[in-house]
Short mmCIF file of C-alpha atoms in Angstrom, two decimals:
data_model
loop_
_atom_site.label_atom_id
_atom_site.label_comp_id
_atom_site.label_asym_id
_atom_site.label_seq_id
_atom_site.Cartn_x
_atom_site.Cartn_y
_atom_site.Cartn_z
CA UNK A 1 107.71 55.53 151.20
CA UNK A 2 110.07 56.35 154.04
CA UNK A 3 113.36 57.81 152.99
CA UNK A 4 112.42 59.09 149.56
CA UNK A 5 113.48 62.65 150.11
CA UNK A 6 112.10 64.00 146.87
CA UNK A 7 108.60 62.80 147.66
CA UNK A 8 108.83 64.09 151.24
CA UNK A 9 109.83 67.51 149.99
CA UNK A 10 107.07 67.56 147.40
CA UNK A 11 104.52 66.72 150.11
CA UNK A 12 105.80 69.51 152.31
CA UNK A 13 106.10 72.12 149.57
CA UNK A 14 102.51 73.47 149.43
CA UNK A 15 102.28 74.03 153.18
CA UNK A 16 105.80 75.45 153.42
CA UNK A 17 105.05 77.83 150.54
CA UNK A 18 101.79 78.88 152.21
CA UNK A 19 103.61 79.61 155.48
CA UNK A 20 106.43 81.30 153.58
CA UNK A 21 104.10 83.70 151.80
CA UNK A 22 101.53 84.31 154.51
CA UNK A 23 103.58 84.04 157.71
CA UNK A 24 107.31 84.58 157.10
CA UNK A 25 107.02 87.26 154.41
CA UNK A 26 104.43 89.36 156.32
CA UNK A 27 106.48 89.11 159.53
CA UNK A 28 109.59 90.14 157.61
CA UNK A 29 107.58 93.05 156.22
CA UNK A 30 106.63 94.13 159.75
CA UNK A 31 110.29 94.01 160.72
CA UNK A 32 111.20 96.10 157.66
CA UNK A 33 108.39 98.62 158.25
CA UNK A 34 109.65 99.19 161.77
CA UNK A 35 112.79 100.80 160.33
CA UNK A 36 110.95 103.24 158.07
CA UNK A 37 109.43 106.61 158.81
CA UNK A 38 105.81 107.47 159.11
CA UNK A 39 104.53 109.72 156.32
CA UNK A 40 103.13 113.11 157.25
CA UNK A 41 99.58 112.07 156.34
CA UNK A 42 99.96 108.52 157.63
CA UNK A 43 101.33 105.92 155.24
CA UNK A 44 104.97 104.96 155.12
CA UNK A 45 107.93 107.01 153.94
CA UNK A 46 110.77 104.79 152.81
CA UNK A 47 113.52 106.54 154.74
CA UNK A 48 115.56 104.38 157.10
CA UNK A 49 115.34 105.39 160.73
CA UNK A 50 115.57 104.06 164.27
CA UNK A 51 113.11 106.64 165.54
CA UNK A 52 110.29 104.07 165.96
CA UNK A 53 112.36 102.12 168.45
CA UNK A 54 113.43 105.35 170.13
CA UNK A 55 109.73 106.22 170.43
CA UNK A 56 109.03 102.78 171.92
CA UNK A 57 111.48 103.42 174.76
CA UNK A 58 110.19 106.95 175.30
CA UNK A 59 108.91 107.02 178.91
CA UNK A 60 105.26 107.21 177.84
CA UNK A 61 105.40 104.06 175.71
CA UNK A 62 108.07 102.28 177.73
CA UNK A 63 105.65 102.69 180.64
CA UNK A 64 102.96 100.84 178.70
CA UNK A 65 105.44 98.12 177.73
CA UNK A 66 106.57 97.68 181.34
CA UNK A 67 103.01 97.79 182.60
CA UNK A 68 102.04 95.06 180.10
CA UNK A 69 105.00 92.97 181.24
CA UNK A 70 104.01 93.51 184.88
CA UNK A 71 100.35 92.54 184.32
CA UNK A 72 101.39 89.55 182.19
CA UNK A 73 103.92 88.59 184.88
CA UNK A 74 101.35 88.67 187.69
CA UNK A 75 98.84 86.69 185.60
CA UNK A 76 101.56 84.16 184.73
CA UNK A 77 102.63 83.72 188.36
CA UNK A 78 99.06 83.16 189.55
CA UNK A 79 98.20 80.82 186.67
CA UNK A 80 101.34 78.74 187.16
CA UNK A 81 100.92 78.37 190.95
CA UNK A 82 97.23 77.38 190.66
CA UNK A 83 97.82 75.32 187.51
CA UNK A 84 100.74 73.39 188.98
CA UNK A 85 98.84 72.66 192.20
CA UNK A 86 95.78 71.54 190.21
CA UNK A 87 97.89 69.33 187.94
CA UNK A 88 99.54 67.82 191.04
CA UNK A 89 96.14 67.14 192.59
CA UNK A 90 94.91 65.52 189.35
CA UNK A 91 98.04 63.35 189.15
CA UNK A 92 97.44 62.27 192.77
CA UNK A 93 93.81 61.33 192.13
CA UNK A 94 92.82 57.69 191.56
CA UNK A 95 94.06 56.53 188.18
CA UNK A 96 90.62 56.05 186.60
CA UNK A 97 89.61 59.63 187.46
CA UNK A 98 92.67 61.32 186.03
CA UNK A 99 91.66 61.30 182.35
CA UNK A 100 88.20 62.65 183.18
CA UNK A 101 89.53 65.39 185.47
CA UNK A 102 92.12 66.46 182.93
CA UNK A 103 89.56 66.47 180.13
CA UNK A 104 87.25 68.76 182.08
CA UNK A 105 90.13 70.99 183.17
CA UNK A 106 91.10 71.57 179.53
CA UNK A 107 87.60 71.71 178.07
CA UNK A 108 86.90 75.46 178.67
CA UNK A 109 90.05 76.24 176.69
CA UNK A 110 88.25 75.17 173.52
CA UNK A 111 85.32 77.52 173.93
CA UNK A 112 85.31 80.98 172.39
CA UNK A 113 87.81 83.39 173.98
CA UNK A 114 85.47 86.38 173.56
CA UNK A 115 82.66 84.50 175.27
CA UNK A 116 84.85 83.41 178.18
CA UNK A 117 85.94 87.02 178.64
CA UNK A 118 82.38 88.29 178.29
CA UNK A 119 81.30 85.96 181.13
CA UNK A 120 83.53 87.99 183.45
CA UNK A 121 81.86 91.24 182.37
CA UNK A 122 78.56 89.69 183.44
CA UNK A 123 80.07 88.51 186.74
CA UNK A 124 81.94 91.68 187.64
CA UNK A 125 79.83 94.62 186.45
CA UNK A 126 78.14 96.67 189.17
CA UNK A 127 74.79 94.92 188.52
CA UNK A 128 76.55 91.56 188.17
CA UNK A 129 76.64 88.39 190.19
CA UNK A 130 79.71 89.03 192.33
CA UNK A 131 78.65 92.51 193.61
CA UNK A 132 75.23 90.94 194.25
CA UNK A 133 76.77 88.18 196.35
CA UNK A 134 78.96 90.70 198.15
CA UNK A 135 75.86 92.70 199.13
CA UNK A 136 74.02 89.53 200.09
CA UNK A 137 76.74 88.36 202.49
CA UNK A 138 76.62 91.78 204.10
CA UNK A 139 79.42 93.74 202.51
CA UNK A 140 79.33 97.12 204.26
CA UNK A 141 78.26 99.86 201.87
CA UNK A 142 78.57 99.78 198.10
CA UNK A 143 80.77 96.98 196.72
CA UNK A 144 83.96 98.34 195.12
CA UNK A 145 84.27 98.80 191.37
CA UNK A 146 85.38 95.39 190.06
CA UNK A 147 85.04 95.65 186.29
CA UNK A 148 87.48 97.87 184.37
CA UNK A 149 90.21 97.38 186.93
CA UNK A 150 93.66 95.84 186.70
CA UNK A 151 92.39 92.98 188.85
CA UNK A 152 89.67 92.25 186.28
CA UNK A 153 92.26 92.09 183.47
CA UNK A 154 94.48 89.75 185.50
CA UNK A 155 91.51 87.55 186.45
CA UNK A 156 90.48 87.33 182.80
CA UNK A 157 93.99 86.32 181.70
CA UNK A 158 94.32 83.68 184.44
CA UNK A 159 90.86 82.33 183.66
CA UNK A 160 91.57 81.99 179.95
CA UNK A 161 95.02 80.40 180.17
CA UNK A 162 94.75 78.26 183.32
CA UNK A 163 93.56 75.14 181.41
CA UNK A 164 96.70 75.19 179.28
CA UNK A 165 98.97 75.50 182.33
CA UNK A 166 97.26 72.52 183.97
CA UNK A 167 97.79 70.49 180.81
CA UNK A 168 101.45 71.53 180.48
CA UNK A 169 102.21 70.77 184.16
CA UNK A 170 100.41 67.42 184.25
CA UNK A 171 102.62 65.36 181.91
CA UNK A 172 105.95 65.78 183.78
CA UNK A 173 104.25 65.22 187.15
CA UNK A 174 102.72 61.99 185.88
CA UNK A 175 106.03 60.84 184.41
CA UNK A 176 107.82 61.41 187.71
CA UNK A 177 109.13 58.15 189.09
CA UNK A 178 107.37 57.67 192.48
CA UNK A 179 110.34 55.61 193.73
CA UNK A 180 112.44 58.77 193.83
CA UNK A 181 110.02 60.36 196.31
CA UNK A 182 109.72 57.17 198.30
CA UNK A 183 113.50 56.93 198.50
CA UNK A 184 113.69 60.48 199.78
CA UNK A 185 111.02 59.79 202.41
CA UNK A 186 112.63 56.49 203.46
CA UNK A 187 115.95 58.25 203.91
CA UNK A 188 114.25 60.65 206.33
CA UNK A 189 113.48 63.64 204.08
CA UNK A 190 110.44 65.58 205.23
CA UNK A 191 107.45 65.91 202.91
CA UNK A 192 108.35 69.52 202.21
CA UNK A 193 112.02 68.80 201.59
CA UNK A 194 111.06 65.93 199.29
CA UNK A 195 108.75 68.18 197.34
CA UNK A 196 111.25 71.05 197.08
CA UNK A 197 114.31 68.95 196.29
CA UNK A 198 112.91 66.01 194.30
CA UNK A 199 109.42 66.61 192.92
CA UNK A 200 109.61 70.28 192.02
CA UNK A 201 112.95 70.30 190.16
CA UNK A 202 111.96 67.22 188.15
CA UNK A 203 108.57 68.60 187.12
CA UNK A 204 109.44 72.24 186.59
CA UNK A 205 109.76 71.83 182.81
CA UNK A 206 105.98 71.69 182.36
CA UNK A 207 105.47 74.73 184.56
CA UNK A 208 108.12 76.60 182.56
CA UNK A 209 106.47 75.74 179.24
CA UNK A 210 103.10 76.84 180.64
CA UNK A 211 104.60 80.05 182.02
CA UNK A 212 106.16 81.06 178.70
CA UNK A 213 102.88 80.38 176.93
CA UNK A 214 100.80 82.45 179.37
CA UNK A 215 103.30 85.31 179.44
CA UNK A 216 103.65 85.57 175.65
CA UNK A 217 99.90 85.44 175.04
CA UNK A 218 99.18 87.83 177.92
CA UNK A 219 101.70 90.53 177.07
CA UNK A 220 100.45 90.75 173.49
CA UNK A 221 96.80 90.33 174.47
CA UNK A 222 94.31 92.69 173.00
CA UNK A 223 90.84 91.36 173.85
CA UNK A 224 91.12 91.09 177.64
CA UNK A 225 92.44 94.62 178.35
CA UNK A 226 89.96 96.03 175.81
CA UNK A 227 86.93 94.32 177.36
CA UNK A 228 87.78 93.89 181.07
CA UNK A 229 90.09 96.90 181.39
CA UNK A 230 87.60 99.08 179.54
CA UNK A 231 90.43 100.68 177.58
CA UNK A 232 91.67 102.31 180.77
CA UNK A 233 94.63 99.97 181.11
CA UNK A 234 96.54 100.13 177.89
CA UNK A 235 98.72 97.16 177.11
CA UNK A 236 101.06 96.71 174.14
CA UNK A 237 98.43 94.73 172.24
CA UNK A 238 95.99 97.64 172.40
CA UNK A 239 98.75 100.08 171.50
CA UNK A 240 99.61 98.06 168.38
CA UNK A 241 95.92 97.87 167.49
CA UNK A 242 95.60 101.63 167.90
CA UNK A 243 98.63 102.37 165.69
CA UNK A 244 97.20 100.31 162.86
CA UNK A 245 93.48 100.99 163.01
CA UNK A 246 93.25 104.57 164.28
CA UNK A 247 96.53 106.44 164.69
CA UNK A 248 97.67 105.27 161.26
CA UNK A 249 101.30 105.02 162.38
CA UNK A 250 102.21 101.66 160.88
CA UNK A 251 105.99 101.96 161.35
CA UNK A 252 105.59 102.56 165.09
CA UNK A 253 103.02 99.75 165.38
CA UNK A 254 105.46 97.51 163.51
CA UNK A 255 108.29 98.42 165.88
CA UNK A 256 106.10 97.49 168.85
CA UNK A 257 105.24 94.18 167.16
CA UNK A 258 108.90 93.52 166.46
CA UNK A 259 109.58 94.04 170.18
CA UNK A 260 106.79 91.56 171.01
CA UNK A 261 108.26 88.99 168.61
CA UNK A 262 111.73 89.53 170.13
CA UNK A 263 110.39 88.98 173.68
CA UNK A 264 108.60 85.84 172.51
CA UNK A 265 111.69 84.38 170.81
CA UNK A 266 113.89 85.23 173.78
CA UNK A 267 111.56 83.46 176.21
CA UNK A 268 111.16 80.40 173.98
CA UNK A 269 114.93 80.03 173.60
CA UNK A 270 115.48 80.58 177.34
CA UNK A 271 112.85 77.98 178.17
CA UNK A 272 114.35 75.44 175.75
CA UNK A 273 117.82 76.00 177.25
CA UNK A 274 116.48 75.78 180.83
CA UNK A 275 114.57 72.59 180.02
CA UNK A 276 117.72 71.09 178.52
CA UNK A 277 119.78 71.99 181.57
CA UNK A 278 117.08 70.86 184.02
CA UNK A 279 116.75 67.44 182.41
CA UNK A 280 120.55 67.16 182.41
CA UNK A 281 120.83 68.05 186.11
CA UNK A 282 117.94 65.79 187.05
CA UNK A 283 119.55 62.90 185.23
CA UNK A 284 122.94 63.38 186.87
CA UNK A 285 121.28 63.80 190.29
CA UNK A 286 119.09 60.74 190.01
CA UNK A 287 122.05 58.68 188.78
CA UNK A 288 124.71 60.14 191.05
CA UNK B 1 100.73 58.63 192.48
CA UNK B 2 99.45 58.12 195.99
CA UNK B 3 99.63 60.90 198.53
CA UNK B 4 99.32 61.06 202.25
CA UNK B 5 95.70 61.51 203.43
CA UNK B 6 96.31 64.98 204.87
CA UNK B 7 97.42 66.24 201.47
CA UNK B 8 94.69 64.30 199.70
CA UNK B 9 91.96 66.42 201.32
CA UNK B 10 93.84 69.57 200.42
CA UNK B 11 94.09 68.33 196.83
CA UNK B 12 90.38 67.56 196.59
CA UNK B 13 89.50 70.96 198.00
CA UNK B 14 91.83 72.65 195.54
CA UNK B 15 90.39 70.75 192.58
CA UNK B 16 86.85 71.65 193.62
CA UNK B 17 87.84 75.32 193.80
CA UNK B 18 89.60 75.25 190.41
CA UNK B 19 86.66 73.56 188.70
CA UNK B 20 84.26 76.05 190.30
CA UNK B 21 86.45 78.89 189.01
CA UNK B 22 86.51 77.38 185.50
CA UNK B 23 82.85 76.43 185.21
CA UNK B 24 80.78 78.94 187.22
CA UNK B 25 81.19 81.75 184.64
CA UNK B 26 80.18 79.41 181.80
CA UNK B 27 77.27 77.89 183.74
CA UNK B 28 76.05 81.36 184.62
CA UNK B 29 75.95 82.43 180.95
CA UNK B 30 73.99 79.32 180.00
CA UNK B 31 71.52 79.84 182.86
CA UNK B 32 71.07 83.53 181.97
CA UNK B 33 70.34 82.73 178.34
CA UNK B 34 67.10 81.08 179.54
CA UNK B 35 66.21 83.90 181.92
CA UNK B 36 63.04 85.66 180.80
CA UNK B 37 64.08 89.10 182.05
CA UNK B 38 67.64 88.69 180.80
CA UNK B 39 69.16 90.46 183.79
CA UNK B 40 71.77 88.64 185.84
CA UNK B 41 70.38 89.87 189.16
CA UNK B 42 66.77 88.67 188.91
CA UNK B 43 65.45 85.29 187.81
CA UNK B 44 62.11 86.05 186.18
CA UNK B 45 61.25 82.66 184.77
CA UNK B 46 62.37 80.19 182.10
CA UNK B 47 62.12 81.39 178.53
CA UNK B 48 63.65 80.69 175.14
CA UNK B 49 62.76 84.14 173.85
CA UNK B 50 66.39 85.29 173.59
CA UNK B 51 67.07 82.47 171.16
CA UNK B 52 64.08 83.64 169.10
CA UNK B 53 65.44 87.20 169.21
CA UNK B 54 68.75 85.88 167.95
CA UNK B 55 67.14 84.30 164.90
CA UNK B 56 65.44 87.59 164.09
CA UNK B 57 68.72 89.52 164.18
CA UNK B 58 69.82 89.71 160.54
CA UNK B 59 73.34 90.93 161.45
CA UNK B 60 73.92 87.79 163.48
CA UNK B 61 72.49 85.47 160.84
CA UNK B 62 74.58 86.94 158.02
CA UNK B 63 77.78 86.98 160.10
CA UNK B 64 77.14 83.37 161.14
CA UNK B 65 76.85 82.50 157.44
CA UNK B 66 80.19 84.21 156.75
CA UNK B 67 81.81 82.36 159.63
CA UNK B 68 80.67 78.99 158.30
CA UNK B 69 82.00 79.83 154.81
CA UNK B 70 85.38 80.95 156.22
CA UNK B 71 85.69 78.00 158.61
CA UNK B 72 84.72 75.42 155.97
CA UNK B 73 87.06 76.83 153.31
CA UNK B 74 90.05 77.32 155.61
CA UNK B 75 89.52 73.89 157.18
CA UNK B 76 89.37 72.22 153.77
CA UNK B 77 92.59 73.82 152.54
CA UNK B 78 94.39 73.43 155.88
CA UNK B 79 93.45 69.75 156.20
CA UNK B 80 94.96 68.88 152.82
CA UNK B 81 98.08 71.03 153.30
CA UNK B 82 98.57 70.06 156.95
CA UNK B 83 98.20 66.32 156.29
CA UNK B 84 100.65 66.45 153.37
CA UNK B 85 103.05 68.45 155.52
CA UNK B 86 102.83 65.89 158.33
CA UNK B 87 103.47 63.01 155.91
CA UNK B 88 106.37 64.89 154.34
CA UNK B 89 108.01 65.80 157.65
CA UNK B 90 107.63 62.32 159.13
CA UNK B 91 109.05 60.56 156.06
CA UNK B 92 112.05 62.85 155.79
CA UNK B 93 115.41 61.49 156.81
CA UNK B 94 116.63 64.69 158.40
CA UNK B 95 114.50 67.10 160.36
CA UNK B 96 116.04 70.52 160.85
CA UNK B 97 115.13 72.71 163.77
CA UNK B 98 114.30 75.53 161.32
CA UNK B 99 111.54 73.37 159.85
CA UNK B 100 110.21 72.50 163.31
CA UNK B 101 110.22 76.19 164.22
CA UNK B 102 108.33 77.07 161.03
CA UNK B 103 105.60 74.54 161.87
CA UNK B 104 105.47 75.60 165.52
CA UNK B 105 105.47 79.36 164.85
CA UNK B 106 101.81 79.77 163.75
CA UNK B 107 100.64 78.18 167.01
CA UNK B 108 102.63 80.45 169.33
CA UNK B 109 102.83 83.80 167.51
CA UNK B 110 100.59 86.38 169.23
CA UNK B 111 97.39 86.87 167.20
CA UNK B 112 97.81 90.62 167.07
CA UNK B 113 101.24 90.27 165.44
CA UNK B 114 100.03 87.92 162.71
CA UNK B 115 96.98 90.13 162.25
CA UNK B 116 98.90 93.36 161.61
CA UNK B 117 101.56 91.53 159.57
CA UNK B 118 98.89 90.21 157.20
CA UNK B 119 97.10 93.57 157.11
CA UNK B 120 100.36 95.31 156.09
CA UNK B 121 101.16 92.57 153.59
CA UNK B 122 97.76 92.62 151.89
CA UNK B 123 97.63 96.41 151.76
CA UNK B 124 101.15 96.67 150.36
CA UNK B 125 100.25 94.26 147.57
CA UNK B 126 96.99 96.11 146.99
CA UNK B 127 94.93 92.97 147.64
CA UNK B 128 91.22 93.72 148.08
CA UNK B 129 90.36 92.28 151.50
CA UNK B 130 87.27 90.25 152.30
CA UNK B 131 86.26 86.72 153.23
CA UNK B 132 88.97 85.26 150.95
CA UNK B 133 91.76 87.05 152.85
CA UNK B 134 90.35 85.79 156.18
CA UNK B 135 90.42 82.26 154.72
CA UNK B 136 94.05 82.67 153.62
CA UNK B 137 94.97 83.92 157.10
CA UNK B 138 93.11 81.16 158.95
CA UNK B 139 94.80 78.47 156.87
CA UNK B 140 98.14 79.65 158.36
CA UNK B 141 97.38 78.53 161.92
CA UNK B 142 94.90 75.80 160.98
CA UNK B 143 97.41 73.88 158.87
CA UNK B 144 99.86 73.92 161.78
CA UNK B 145 97.26 72.40 164.12
CA UNK B 146 96.15 69.74 161.60
CA UNK B 147 99.81 68.91 161.00
CA UNK B 148 100.56 68.44 164.70
CA UNK B 149 97.53 66.18 165.28
CA UNK B 150 98.39 64.01 162.24
CA UNK B 151 102.07 63.86 163.18
CA UNK B 152 101.17 62.61 166.64
CA UNK B 153 99.35 59.74 164.96
CA UNK B 154 102.20 59.06 162.51
CA UNK B 155 104.63 58.60 165.42
CA UNK B 156 102.93 55.24 166.02
CA UNK B 157 102.61 54.40 162.33
CA UNK B 158 104.19 51.18 161.12
CA UNK B 159 105.95 52.27 157.91
CA UNK B 160 106.75 48.66 156.99
CA UNK B 161 103.16 48.16 155.75
CA UNK B 162 103.70 50.99 153.28
CA UNK B 163 106.96 49.40 152.14
CA UNK B 164 105.18 46.07 151.80
CA UNK B 165 102.50 47.64 149.63
CA UNK B 166 105.08 49.34 147.42
CA UNK B 167 107.26 46.23 147.20
CA UNK B 168 104.22 44.34 145.97
CA UNK B 169 103.96 46.84 143.14
CA UNK B 170 101.11 49.11 144.25
CA UNK B 171 101.35 52.63 142.80
CA UNK B 172 102.09 55.40 145.31
CA UNK B 173 98.60 56.83 145.13
CA UNK B 174 96.94 53.46 145.68
CA UNK B 175 99.23 52.82 148.64
CA UNK B 176 98.24 56.17 150.12
CA UNK B 177 94.51 55.64 149.57
CA UNK B 178 94.40 52.03 150.77
CA UNK B 179 97.17 51.76 153.36
CA UNK B 180 98.27 55.11 154.79
CA UNK B 181 95.01 57.08 154.73
CA UNK B 182 92.83 54.50 156.52
CA UNK B 183 95.33 54.45 159.39
CA UNK B 184 95.70 58.22 159.75
CA UNK B 185 92.09 59.12 158.87
CA UNK B 186 90.89 59.45 162.49
CA UNK B 187 93.68 61.96 163.15
CA UNK B 188 92.93 63.82 159.89
CA UNK B 189 89.24 64.14 160.81
CA UNK B 190 90.07 65.16 164.37
CA UNK B 191 92.54 67.74 163.06
CA UNK B 192 89.93 69.11 160.66
CA UNK B 193 87.32 69.41 163.43
CA UNK B 194 89.86 71.17 165.60
CA UNK B 195 90.72 73.56 162.76
CA UNK B 196 87.03 74.25 162.16
CA UNK B 197 86.51 75.11 165.85
CA UNK B 198 89.55 77.40 165.90
CA UNK B 199 88.43 79.19 162.76
CA UNK B 200 84.86 79.69 164.01
CA UNK B 201 86.20 81.22 167.24
CA UNK B 202 89.04 83.32 165.81
CA UNK B 203 88.51 87.07 166.17
CA UNK B 204 91.59 89.29 165.92
CA UNK B 205 93.09 88.03 162.66
CA UNK B 206 89.65 88.02 161.02
CA UNK B 207 89.06 91.56 162.30
CA UNK B 208 92.24 92.88 160.65
CA UNK B 209 91.99 90.96 157.38
CA UNK B 210 88.26 91.36 156.71
CA UNK B 211 88.54 94.70 154.92
CA UNK B 212 86.24 97.64 155.43
CA UNK B 213 82.90 96.33 154.19
CA UNK B 214 80.12 95.01 156.40
CA UNK B 215 79.69 92.10 154.02
CA UNK B 216 82.71 90.22 155.39
CA UNK B 217 81.95 90.47 159.11
CA UNK B 218 82.29 87.13 160.87
CA UNK B 219 80.44 86.04 163.99
CA UNK B 220 83.27 86.82 166.47
CA UNK B 221 83.61 90.32 164.96
CA UNK B 222 79.87 90.78 165.45
CA UNK B 223 80.07 89.42 169.01
CA UNK B 224 82.95 91.77 169.84
CA UNK B 225 80.94 94.76 168.60
CA UNK B 226 77.93 93.65 170.67
CA UNK B 227 79.98 93.08 173.84
CA UNK B 228 81.57 96.50 173.52
CA UNK B 229 78.13 98.00 173.26
CA UNK B 230 77.10 96.48 176.56
CA UNK B 231 75.64 93.43 178.26
CA UNK B 232 72.64 92.23 176.28
CA UNK B 233 70.69 89.01 176.91
CA UNK B 234 71.03 88.03 173.26
CA UNK B 235 74.76 87.52 173.72
CA UNK B 236 74.04 84.96 176.44
CA UNK B 237 71.98 82.91 174.01
CA UNK B 238 74.58 83.29 171.28
CA UNK B 239 77.34 82.33 173.73
CA UNK B 240 75.45 79.21 174.72
CA UNK B 241 75.00 78.18 171.08
CA UNK B 242 78.67 78.85 170.27
CA UNK B 243 79.82 76.81 173.26
CA UNK B 244 77.53 73.94 172.26
CA UNK B 245 78.98 74.05 168.73
CA UNK B 246 82.58 74.00 170.02
CA UNK B 247 81.72 71.21 172.43
CA UNK B 248 80.11 69.14 169.67
CA UNK B 249 83.15 69.54 167.39
CA UNK B 250 85.48 68.70 170.23
CA UNK B 251 83.48 65.65 171.33
CA UNK B 252 83.50 64.36 167.76
CA UNK B 253 87.24 64.97 167.44
CA UNK B 254 87.84 63.15 170.73
CA UNK B 255 85.66 60.25 169.55
CA UNK B 256 87.68 59.88 166.35
CA UNK B 257 91.05 60.37 167.94
CA UNK B 258 91.13 59.45 171.60
CA UNK B 259 93.70 61.22 173.67
CA UNK B 260 93.87 64.33 171.51
CA UNK B 261 92.45 66.75 174.06
CA UNK B 262 94.96 65.74 176.67
CA UNK B 263 92.73 63.07 178.18
#
């Protein structure tokens, strides 16, 4: 069976056609739409223009883009620091516990995203569990507004994507050759120096993959800002949603989506390049 | 990997905190779904009345029916297409990075982008939207996930047994049914269960490709509408049931194909 190219291609054809028609073509359409003009009564006027992209960098919308990037960036940083530390702790646990710990760290990731986000509404709303606990431990006065804040949006993003970061960070940490760390310690390197100069550089690839994933899914996120931000903190995802389902400005919505796709591709390529370079450097360092 | 004792305690503490962070919100929802009064602040006794309420809610029942139809149909199509794709890719001599990117793309593309792309595409072609368009959309990401689970299995596949079967004169189809399929079947089933779970839970793409009618509302669309309306005890019960369903699918998938969920 192996090596018969004709049969391989025939096996691939249905799926490739499906993706061609229902993924590539629609995305190409979005890209095309982003260069057309919005009709006066909504709809699309087939006149080429760059005005949608000009509108996207207009201070009002550029502000939303930058704000989305900032919120996604904070969520990514927190998720990667916690996720890396948790993965490190799992990899340091007794061997027989590791599979179980990892399984339970990843498990919440498979439950419904809406439900996981809803849980935080129940926790954070003014009648919810966290304000209740705050009052109970003697918080002076009324607890602050927790739901519908930027902090709530960031918490929701970290909560939803943390399992994936733990999973992405775990594999490279586990693969790390312990002799390298022992060698560093034997040669008099402090624990911190060993971590910073041996462990971290050799295991950063997982953290980078996790970071790209969290950032891409956070910046284009629609559910979390809508539910935990209460619509008060617009992010690009909500803006795109609005253009398509209420403002009826499809070309502008398409331009915003095209920008999202561009950011995603850029990060994926950068991460692939960085991973390549990191593995190259690590190899030359561990050999030289 | 052994660590020094001082760091070990720190690690244990950190893990306890992370697991508390991950599981307290979920545990709280489950506990609340059995709370008589339904309010998060007061425990007024154990009750299953919110589950009974759920069964009386015709919107929820009909949307759950739609979700099962969509998930079953998209899983069926995606399992066949994704398995064939995996076999095709793994038996090919050359594997281009464009092909790898095409298979990877559905898993990483932001939902909102695929959602509006399909909405524009279907409207431009004048396709009437409904459950069938949600199925078509869900197959896009489901086939990618099935494909990646099956490919992981094929990496350890001994192709010489296929060659042996063909050298001995077995027709291609018989070889597939009696040699290849039995070996990859656990991965195919696991991939299908995974696809089913993803489809049941998917909201944004379904929301954009469901059309205007109420008849094609799926469970996540219904849940989103309810959550927006406010915190109601019924959602806690529904959330608990949905999590149990996901967990059951996942446990089955893990049983068939150990190591799939990262553990």
